[in-house]
CSV table of C-alpha atoms in Angstrom, one decimal:
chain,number,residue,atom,x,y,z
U,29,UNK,CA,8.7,-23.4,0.5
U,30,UNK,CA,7.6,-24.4,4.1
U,31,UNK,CA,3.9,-23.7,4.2
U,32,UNK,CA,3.6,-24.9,7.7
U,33,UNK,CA,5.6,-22.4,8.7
U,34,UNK,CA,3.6,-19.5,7.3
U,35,UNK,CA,0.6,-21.0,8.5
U,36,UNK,CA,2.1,-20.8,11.6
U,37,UNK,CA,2.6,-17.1,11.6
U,38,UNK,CA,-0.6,-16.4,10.3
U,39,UNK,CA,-2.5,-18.6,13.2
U,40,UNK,CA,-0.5,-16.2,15.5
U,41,UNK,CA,-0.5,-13.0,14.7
U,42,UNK,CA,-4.6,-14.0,14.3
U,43,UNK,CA,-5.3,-13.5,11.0
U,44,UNK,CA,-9.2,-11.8,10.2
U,45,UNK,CA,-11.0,-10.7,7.6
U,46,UNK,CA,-14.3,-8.5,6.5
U,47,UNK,CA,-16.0,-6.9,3.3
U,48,UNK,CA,-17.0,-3.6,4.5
U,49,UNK,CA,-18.4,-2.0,1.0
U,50,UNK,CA,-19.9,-2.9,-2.4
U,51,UNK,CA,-18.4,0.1,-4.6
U,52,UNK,CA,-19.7,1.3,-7.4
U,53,UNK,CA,-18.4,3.9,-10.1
U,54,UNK,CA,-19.2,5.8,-12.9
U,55,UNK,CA,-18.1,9.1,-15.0
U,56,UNK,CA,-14.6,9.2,-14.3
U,57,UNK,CA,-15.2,8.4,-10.9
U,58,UNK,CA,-12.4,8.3,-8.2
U,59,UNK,CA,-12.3,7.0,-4.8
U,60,UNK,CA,-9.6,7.8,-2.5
U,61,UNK,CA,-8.7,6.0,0.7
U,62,UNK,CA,-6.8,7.8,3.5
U,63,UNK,CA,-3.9,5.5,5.6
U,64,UNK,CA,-5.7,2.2,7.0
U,65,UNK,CA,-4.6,3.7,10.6
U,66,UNK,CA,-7.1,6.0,10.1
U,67,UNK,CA,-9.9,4.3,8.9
U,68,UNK,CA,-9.6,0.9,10.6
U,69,UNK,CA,-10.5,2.7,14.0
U,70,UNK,CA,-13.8,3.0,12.7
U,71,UNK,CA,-14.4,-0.5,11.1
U,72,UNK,CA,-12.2,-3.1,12.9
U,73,UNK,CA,-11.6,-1.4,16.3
U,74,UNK,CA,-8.7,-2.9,18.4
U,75,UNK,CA,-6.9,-4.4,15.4
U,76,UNK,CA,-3.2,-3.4,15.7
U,77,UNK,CA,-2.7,-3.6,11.6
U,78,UNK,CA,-5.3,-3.6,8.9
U,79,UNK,CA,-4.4,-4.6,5.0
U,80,UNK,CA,-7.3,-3.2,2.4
U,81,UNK,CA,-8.1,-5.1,-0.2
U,82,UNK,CA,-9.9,-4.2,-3.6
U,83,UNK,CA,-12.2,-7.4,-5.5
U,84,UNK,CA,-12.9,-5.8,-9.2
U,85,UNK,CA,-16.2,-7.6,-10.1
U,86,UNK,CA,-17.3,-5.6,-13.2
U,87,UNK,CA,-15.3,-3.0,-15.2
U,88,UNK,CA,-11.9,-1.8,-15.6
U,89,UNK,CA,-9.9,0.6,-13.1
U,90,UNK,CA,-7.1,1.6,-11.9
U,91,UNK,CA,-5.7,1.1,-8.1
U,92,UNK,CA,-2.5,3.7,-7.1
U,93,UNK,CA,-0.5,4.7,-4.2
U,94,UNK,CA,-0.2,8.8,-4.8
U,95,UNK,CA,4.0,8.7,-5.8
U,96,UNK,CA,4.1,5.2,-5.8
U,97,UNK,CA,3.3,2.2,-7.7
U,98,UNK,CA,0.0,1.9,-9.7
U,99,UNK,CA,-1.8,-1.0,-11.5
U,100,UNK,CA,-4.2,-1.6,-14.2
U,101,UNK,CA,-7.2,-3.8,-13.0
U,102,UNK,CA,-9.7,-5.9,-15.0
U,103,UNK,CA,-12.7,-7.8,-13.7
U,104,UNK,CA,-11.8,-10.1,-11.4
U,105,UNK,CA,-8.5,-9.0,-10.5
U,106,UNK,CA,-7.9,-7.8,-6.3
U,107,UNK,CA,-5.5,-5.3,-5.4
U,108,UNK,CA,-4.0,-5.5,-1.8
U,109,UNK,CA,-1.9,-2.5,0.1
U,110,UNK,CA,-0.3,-4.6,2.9
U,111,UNK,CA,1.3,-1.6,4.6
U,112,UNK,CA,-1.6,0.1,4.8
U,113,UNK,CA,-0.9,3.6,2.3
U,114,UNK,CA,-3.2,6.2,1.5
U,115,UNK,CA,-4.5,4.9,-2.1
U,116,UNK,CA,-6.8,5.7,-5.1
U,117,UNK,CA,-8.8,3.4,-7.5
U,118,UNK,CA,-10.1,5.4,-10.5
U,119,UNK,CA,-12.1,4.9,-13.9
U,120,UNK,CA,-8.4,6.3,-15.2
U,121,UNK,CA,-5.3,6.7,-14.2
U,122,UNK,CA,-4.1,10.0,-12.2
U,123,UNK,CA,-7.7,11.2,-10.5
U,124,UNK,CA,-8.3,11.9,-7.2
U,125,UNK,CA,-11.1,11.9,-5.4
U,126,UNK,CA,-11.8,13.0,-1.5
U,127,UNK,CA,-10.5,10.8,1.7
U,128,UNK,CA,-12.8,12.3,4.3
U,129,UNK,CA,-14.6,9.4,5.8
U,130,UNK,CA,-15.3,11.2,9.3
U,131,UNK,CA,-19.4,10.4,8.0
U,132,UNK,CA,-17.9,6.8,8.7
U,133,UNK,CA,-17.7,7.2,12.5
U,134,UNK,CA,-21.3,9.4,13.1
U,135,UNK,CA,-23.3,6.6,10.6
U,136,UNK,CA,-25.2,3.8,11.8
U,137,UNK,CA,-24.2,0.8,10.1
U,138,UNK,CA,-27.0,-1.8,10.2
U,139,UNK,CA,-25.9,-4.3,8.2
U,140,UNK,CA,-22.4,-5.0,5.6
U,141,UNK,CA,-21.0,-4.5,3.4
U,142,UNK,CA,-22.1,-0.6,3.3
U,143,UNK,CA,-22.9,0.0,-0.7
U,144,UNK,CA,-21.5,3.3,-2.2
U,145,UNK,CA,-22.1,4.8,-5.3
U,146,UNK,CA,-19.3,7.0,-6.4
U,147,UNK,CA,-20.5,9.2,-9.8
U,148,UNK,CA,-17.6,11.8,-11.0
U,149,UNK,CA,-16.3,13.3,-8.1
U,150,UNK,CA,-20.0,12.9,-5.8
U,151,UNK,CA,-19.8,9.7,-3.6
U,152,UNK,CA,-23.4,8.8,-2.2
U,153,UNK,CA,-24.5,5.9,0.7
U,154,UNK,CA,-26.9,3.9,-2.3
U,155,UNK,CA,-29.8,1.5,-0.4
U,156,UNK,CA,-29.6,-0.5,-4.0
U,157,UNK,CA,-27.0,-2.0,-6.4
U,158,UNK,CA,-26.2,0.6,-9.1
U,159,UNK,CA,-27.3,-1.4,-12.1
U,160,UNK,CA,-26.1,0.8,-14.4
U,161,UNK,CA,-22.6,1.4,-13.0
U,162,UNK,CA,-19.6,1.0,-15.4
U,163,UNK,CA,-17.5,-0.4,-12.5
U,164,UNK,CA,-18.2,-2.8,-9.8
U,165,UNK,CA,-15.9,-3.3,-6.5
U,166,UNK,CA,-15.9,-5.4,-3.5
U,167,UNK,CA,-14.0,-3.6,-0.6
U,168,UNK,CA,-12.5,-4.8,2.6
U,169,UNK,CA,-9.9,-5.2,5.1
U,170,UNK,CA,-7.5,-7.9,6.5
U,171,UNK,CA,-6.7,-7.4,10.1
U,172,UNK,CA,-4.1,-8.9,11.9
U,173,UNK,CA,-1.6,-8.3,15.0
U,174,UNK,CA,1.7,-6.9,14.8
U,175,UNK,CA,3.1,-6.8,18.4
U,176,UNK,CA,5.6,-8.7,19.8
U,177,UNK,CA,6.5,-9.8,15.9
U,178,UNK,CA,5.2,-10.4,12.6
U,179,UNK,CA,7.8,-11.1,9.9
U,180,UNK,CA,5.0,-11.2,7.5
U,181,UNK,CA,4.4,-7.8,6.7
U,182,UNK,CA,7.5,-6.1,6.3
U,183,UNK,CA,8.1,-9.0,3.7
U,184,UNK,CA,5.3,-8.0,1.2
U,185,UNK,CA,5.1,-5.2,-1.0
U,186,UNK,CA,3.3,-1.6,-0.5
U,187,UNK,CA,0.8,-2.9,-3.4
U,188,UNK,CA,0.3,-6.8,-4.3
U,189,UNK,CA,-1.9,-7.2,-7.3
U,190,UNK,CA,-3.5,-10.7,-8.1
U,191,UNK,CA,-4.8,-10.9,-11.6
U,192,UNK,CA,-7.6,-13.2,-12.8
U,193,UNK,CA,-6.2,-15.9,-15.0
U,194,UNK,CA,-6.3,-19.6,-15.8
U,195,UNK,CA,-4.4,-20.2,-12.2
U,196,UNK,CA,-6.6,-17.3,-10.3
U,197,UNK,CA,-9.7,-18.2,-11.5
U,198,UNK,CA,-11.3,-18.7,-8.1
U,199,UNK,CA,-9.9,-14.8,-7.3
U,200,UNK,CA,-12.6,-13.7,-9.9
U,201,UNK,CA,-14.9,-16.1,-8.4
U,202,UNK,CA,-14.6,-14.4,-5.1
U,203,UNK,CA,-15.8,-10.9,-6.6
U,204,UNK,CA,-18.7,-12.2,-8.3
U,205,UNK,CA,-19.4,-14.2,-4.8
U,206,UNK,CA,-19.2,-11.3,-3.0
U,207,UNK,CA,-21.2,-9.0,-4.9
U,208,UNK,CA,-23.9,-11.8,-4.7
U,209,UNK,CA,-23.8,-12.3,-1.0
U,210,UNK,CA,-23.9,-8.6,-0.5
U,211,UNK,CA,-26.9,-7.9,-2.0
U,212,UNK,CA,-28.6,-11.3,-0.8
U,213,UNK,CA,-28.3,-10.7,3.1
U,214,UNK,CA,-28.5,-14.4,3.4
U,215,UNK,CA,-27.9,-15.5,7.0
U,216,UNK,CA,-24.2,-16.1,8.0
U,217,UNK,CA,-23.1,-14.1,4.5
U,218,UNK,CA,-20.8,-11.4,6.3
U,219,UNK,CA,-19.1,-15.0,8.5
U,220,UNK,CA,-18.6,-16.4,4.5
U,221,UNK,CA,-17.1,-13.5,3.1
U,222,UNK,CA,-14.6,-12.4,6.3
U,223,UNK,CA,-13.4,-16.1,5.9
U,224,UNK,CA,-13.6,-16.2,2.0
U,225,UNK,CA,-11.3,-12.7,2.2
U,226,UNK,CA,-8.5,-14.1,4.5
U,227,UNK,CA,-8.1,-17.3,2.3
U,228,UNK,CA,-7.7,-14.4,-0.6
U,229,UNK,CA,-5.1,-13.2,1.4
U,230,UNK,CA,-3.4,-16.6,2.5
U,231,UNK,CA,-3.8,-17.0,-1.3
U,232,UNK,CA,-2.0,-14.0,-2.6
U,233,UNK,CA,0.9,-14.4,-0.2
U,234,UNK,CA,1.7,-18.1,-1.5
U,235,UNK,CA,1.5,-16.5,-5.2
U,236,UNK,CA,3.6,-13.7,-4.4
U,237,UNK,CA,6.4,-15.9,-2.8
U,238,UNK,CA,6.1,-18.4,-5.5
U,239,UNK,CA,7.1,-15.8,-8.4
U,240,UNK,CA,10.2,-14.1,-5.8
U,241,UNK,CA,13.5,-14.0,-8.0
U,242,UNK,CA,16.1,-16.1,-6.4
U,243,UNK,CA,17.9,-13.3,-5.4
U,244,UNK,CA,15.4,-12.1,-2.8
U,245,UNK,CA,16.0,-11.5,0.5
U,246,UNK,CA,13.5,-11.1,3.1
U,247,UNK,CA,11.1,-13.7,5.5
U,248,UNK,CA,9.4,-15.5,2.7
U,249,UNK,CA,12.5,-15.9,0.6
U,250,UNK,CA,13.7,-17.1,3.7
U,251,UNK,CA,11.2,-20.0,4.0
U,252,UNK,CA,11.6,-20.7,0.7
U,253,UNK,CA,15.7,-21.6,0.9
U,254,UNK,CA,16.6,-24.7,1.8
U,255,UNK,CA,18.7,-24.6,4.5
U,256,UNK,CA,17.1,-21.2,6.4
U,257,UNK,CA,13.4,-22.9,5.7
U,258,UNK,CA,14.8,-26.0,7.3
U,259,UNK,CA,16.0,-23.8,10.5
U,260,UNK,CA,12.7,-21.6,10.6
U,261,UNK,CA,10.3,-24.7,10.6
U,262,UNK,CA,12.5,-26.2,13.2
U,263,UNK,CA,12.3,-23.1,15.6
U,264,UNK,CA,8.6,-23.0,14.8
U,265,UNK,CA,7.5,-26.7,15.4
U,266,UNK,CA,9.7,-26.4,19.0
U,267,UNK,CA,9.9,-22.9,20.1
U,268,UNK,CA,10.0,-24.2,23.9
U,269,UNK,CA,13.4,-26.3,22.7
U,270,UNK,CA,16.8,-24.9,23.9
U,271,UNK,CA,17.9,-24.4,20.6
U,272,UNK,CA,21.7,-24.0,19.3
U,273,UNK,CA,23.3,-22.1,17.0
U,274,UNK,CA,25.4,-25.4,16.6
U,275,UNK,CA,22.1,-27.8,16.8
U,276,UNK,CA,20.1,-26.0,14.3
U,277,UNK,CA,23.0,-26.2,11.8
U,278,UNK,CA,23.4,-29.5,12.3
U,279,UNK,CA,19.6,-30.0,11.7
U,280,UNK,CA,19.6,-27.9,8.5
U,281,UNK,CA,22.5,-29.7,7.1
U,282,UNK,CA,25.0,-26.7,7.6
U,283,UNK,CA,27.7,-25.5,10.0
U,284,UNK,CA,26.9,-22.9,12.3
U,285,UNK,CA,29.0,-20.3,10.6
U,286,UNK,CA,27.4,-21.0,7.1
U,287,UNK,CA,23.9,-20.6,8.4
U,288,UNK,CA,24.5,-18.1,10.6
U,289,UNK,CA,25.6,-15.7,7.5
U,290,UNK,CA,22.9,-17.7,5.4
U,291,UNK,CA,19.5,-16.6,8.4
U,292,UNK,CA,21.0,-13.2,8.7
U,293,UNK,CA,21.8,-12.5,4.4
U,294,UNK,CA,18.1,-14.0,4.0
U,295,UNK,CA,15.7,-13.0,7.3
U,296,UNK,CA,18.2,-9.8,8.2
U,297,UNK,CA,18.5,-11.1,12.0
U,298,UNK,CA,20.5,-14.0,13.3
U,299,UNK,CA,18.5,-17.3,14.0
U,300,UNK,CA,19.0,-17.1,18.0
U,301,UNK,CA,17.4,-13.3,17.7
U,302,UNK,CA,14.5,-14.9,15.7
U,303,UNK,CA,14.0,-17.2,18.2
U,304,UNK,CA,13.5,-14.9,20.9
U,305,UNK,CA,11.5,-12.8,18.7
U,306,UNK,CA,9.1,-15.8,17.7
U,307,UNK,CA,9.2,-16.9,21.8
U,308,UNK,CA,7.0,-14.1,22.4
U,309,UNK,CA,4.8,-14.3,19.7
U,310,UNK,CA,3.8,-17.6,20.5
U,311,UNK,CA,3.3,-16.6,24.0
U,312,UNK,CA,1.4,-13.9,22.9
U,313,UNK,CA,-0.8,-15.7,20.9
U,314,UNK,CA,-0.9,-18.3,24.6
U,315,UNK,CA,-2.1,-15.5,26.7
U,316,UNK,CA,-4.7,-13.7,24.3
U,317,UNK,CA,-6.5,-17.4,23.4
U,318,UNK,CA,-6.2,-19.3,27.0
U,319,UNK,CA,-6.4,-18.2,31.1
U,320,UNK,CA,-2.8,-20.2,31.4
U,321,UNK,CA,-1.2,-18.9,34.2
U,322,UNK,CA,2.2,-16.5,33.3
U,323,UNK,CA,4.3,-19.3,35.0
U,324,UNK,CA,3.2,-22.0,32.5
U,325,UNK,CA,3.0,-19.8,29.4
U,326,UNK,CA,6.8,-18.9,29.8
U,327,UNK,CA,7.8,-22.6,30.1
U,328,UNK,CA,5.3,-23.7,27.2
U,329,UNK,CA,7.6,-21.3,25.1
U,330,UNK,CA,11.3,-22.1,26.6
U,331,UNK,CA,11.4,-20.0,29.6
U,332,UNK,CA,12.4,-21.7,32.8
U,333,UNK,CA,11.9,-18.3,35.2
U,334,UNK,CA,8.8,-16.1,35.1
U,335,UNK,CA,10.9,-13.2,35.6
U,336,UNK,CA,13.4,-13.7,33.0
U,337,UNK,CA,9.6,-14.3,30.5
U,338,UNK,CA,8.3,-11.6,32.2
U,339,UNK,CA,11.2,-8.9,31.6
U,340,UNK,CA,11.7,-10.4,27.8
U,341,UNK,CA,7.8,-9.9,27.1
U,342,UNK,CA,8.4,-6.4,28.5
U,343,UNK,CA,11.1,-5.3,26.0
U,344,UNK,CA,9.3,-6.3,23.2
U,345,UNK,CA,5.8,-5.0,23.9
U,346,UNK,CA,6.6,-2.5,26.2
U,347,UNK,CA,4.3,-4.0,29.6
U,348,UNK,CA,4.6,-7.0,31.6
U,349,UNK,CA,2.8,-9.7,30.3
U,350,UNK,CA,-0.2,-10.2,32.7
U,351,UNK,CA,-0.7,-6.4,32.3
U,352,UNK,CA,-0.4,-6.6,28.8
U,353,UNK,CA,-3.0,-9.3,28.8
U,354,UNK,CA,-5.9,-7.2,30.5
U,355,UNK,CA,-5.1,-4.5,28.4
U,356,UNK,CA,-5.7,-7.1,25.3
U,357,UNK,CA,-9.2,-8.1,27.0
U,358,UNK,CA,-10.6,-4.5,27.5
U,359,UNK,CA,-10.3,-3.5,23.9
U,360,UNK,CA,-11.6,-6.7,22.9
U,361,UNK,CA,-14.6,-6.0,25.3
U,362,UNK,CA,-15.1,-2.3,24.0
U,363,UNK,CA,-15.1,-3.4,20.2
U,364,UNK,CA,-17.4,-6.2,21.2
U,365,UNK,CA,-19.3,-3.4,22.7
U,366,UNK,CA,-19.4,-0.9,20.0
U,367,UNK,CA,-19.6,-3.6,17.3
């Protein structure tokens, strides 16, 4: 598999992380999340997609998407829903609970993660750790962008469970560290643990495309094929290049019929569509992190007219890209602002 590659992707669709609460349950307890979309306004403002993630540090529960999968958790395993859904995690399997977090948006949040102490079906704000809570969870979310193109996301699972084993055993340690930073409020803890949570998520992608059958199809069983891996890393390392349907194959060590059929059978696009589609993430990715003029931007990413960029970046995000790029700016300003 090419890891470069993914890192890649993750670098540009700007990866972040944060624990928001230290959960704990008890008395057939169930806490219910509403759909990320609606809760992420209200914790990671101006983040385009938001993945939740569950740490179980003490206990046994269970983590569910109402009519869809479910998993049984044990301490130290993390759940992930990297489509965002509406979930539950539970003492037992089957409870609901209630996924009104309006309180979220009218309550002054001094300091993270928020601790909550869910007992039966009452859910209470808790100033202290719960010592004698059956379960123990660290809760967060992964943000990251998905405009002009992520091929990440669509490529994982609604729910992606990482158990603690012999091979996971820093995954447990992550919980316990997390629980520990939370209730030491040591300086630069919330920095550690946002940072600490996207290498869990780096982490569990890695895992989950290590244990694909070898009849999946999708991005990461993409990178993980020989020949398609070989032509993704290529377009990756020289976006800017005028690449060939003709010179790719060659590079990849197939003819351009055979890994035309082989890109579209594995990524479900041809490779000259994927190109584009990657062009203007990377120049994305140019505008948000540097003041590099339009002009230069479309060259560094294999444009040689600022009006052909300029129309391209239009279609795909829906604004030309100077105007796209103020937009960017002034939510990043207000969530400075309201952080």
């Amino acid at each position: 598999m090419t890891q470069d590659t993914l890192s890649d992707v993750l670098r540009a669709v700007r990866l972040r992380g944060a624990v928001f609460f230290n959960v704990s349950g008890s008395s057939d307890w169930a806490a219910e999340a509403p759909p990320a979309s609606v809760l992420a306004p209200m914790l990671m403002r101006g983040v385009e997609h938001v993945i939740e993630y569950h740490a179980l540090a003490q206990g046994h529960c269970w983590a569910a998407i109402p009519g869809g999968p479910s998993v049984e958790m044990f301490a130290g395993d993390v759940v992930m829903f990297p489509h965002g859904d509406a979930h539950v995690v539970s003492s037992t399997p089957g409870l609901r609970g209630s996924a009104e977090f309006g309180w979220m948006a009218e309550t002054k949040i001094d300091r993270l993660p928020v601790r909550l102490a869910y007992l039966g079906d009452s859910v209470s704000m808790s100033a202290a750790p719960d010592g004698d809570a059956e379960d123990r969870l660290i809760c967060g979310f992964i943000g990251c962008d998905l405009q002009p193109f992520n091929p990440l996301i669509s490529a994982l699972p609604r729910l992606l469970h990482l158990s603690a084993g012999d091979d996971n055993a820093w995954i447990g340690a992550f919980a316990q560290r997390a629980v520990a930073e939370s209730h030491a409020h040591r300086a630069g803890g919330e920095a550690m643990l946002a940072k600490m949570s996207e290498m869990m998520f780096v982490d569990a992608v890695r895992r989950y495309a290590d244990r694909l059958p070898a009849e999946s199809r999708g991005w990461l069983a993409g990178l993980r094929d020989r020949f398609v891996g070989r032509a993704l890393t290529l377009m990756h390392e020289r976006p800017a290049h005028p690449w060939s349907i003709d010179e790719l194959g060659r590079e990849a060590g197939l003819s351009r019929s055979a890994l035309h059929e082989r890109f579209v059978q594995l990524i479900g696009a041809p490779p000259m569509q994927y190109l584009a589609q990657w062009r203007m993430q990377a120049a994305a990715r140019l505008l948000l992190e540097t003041r590099g003029h339009v002009a230069a931007i479309a060259l560094e990413v294999g444009y040689d007219s600022e009006a052909a960029f300029a129309r391209a970046f239009k279609r795909a995000v829906g604004m030309p890209p100077g105007a796209w790029r103020r937009e960017r700016d002034r939510l990043t300003a207000a969530s400075g602002a309201v952080a």
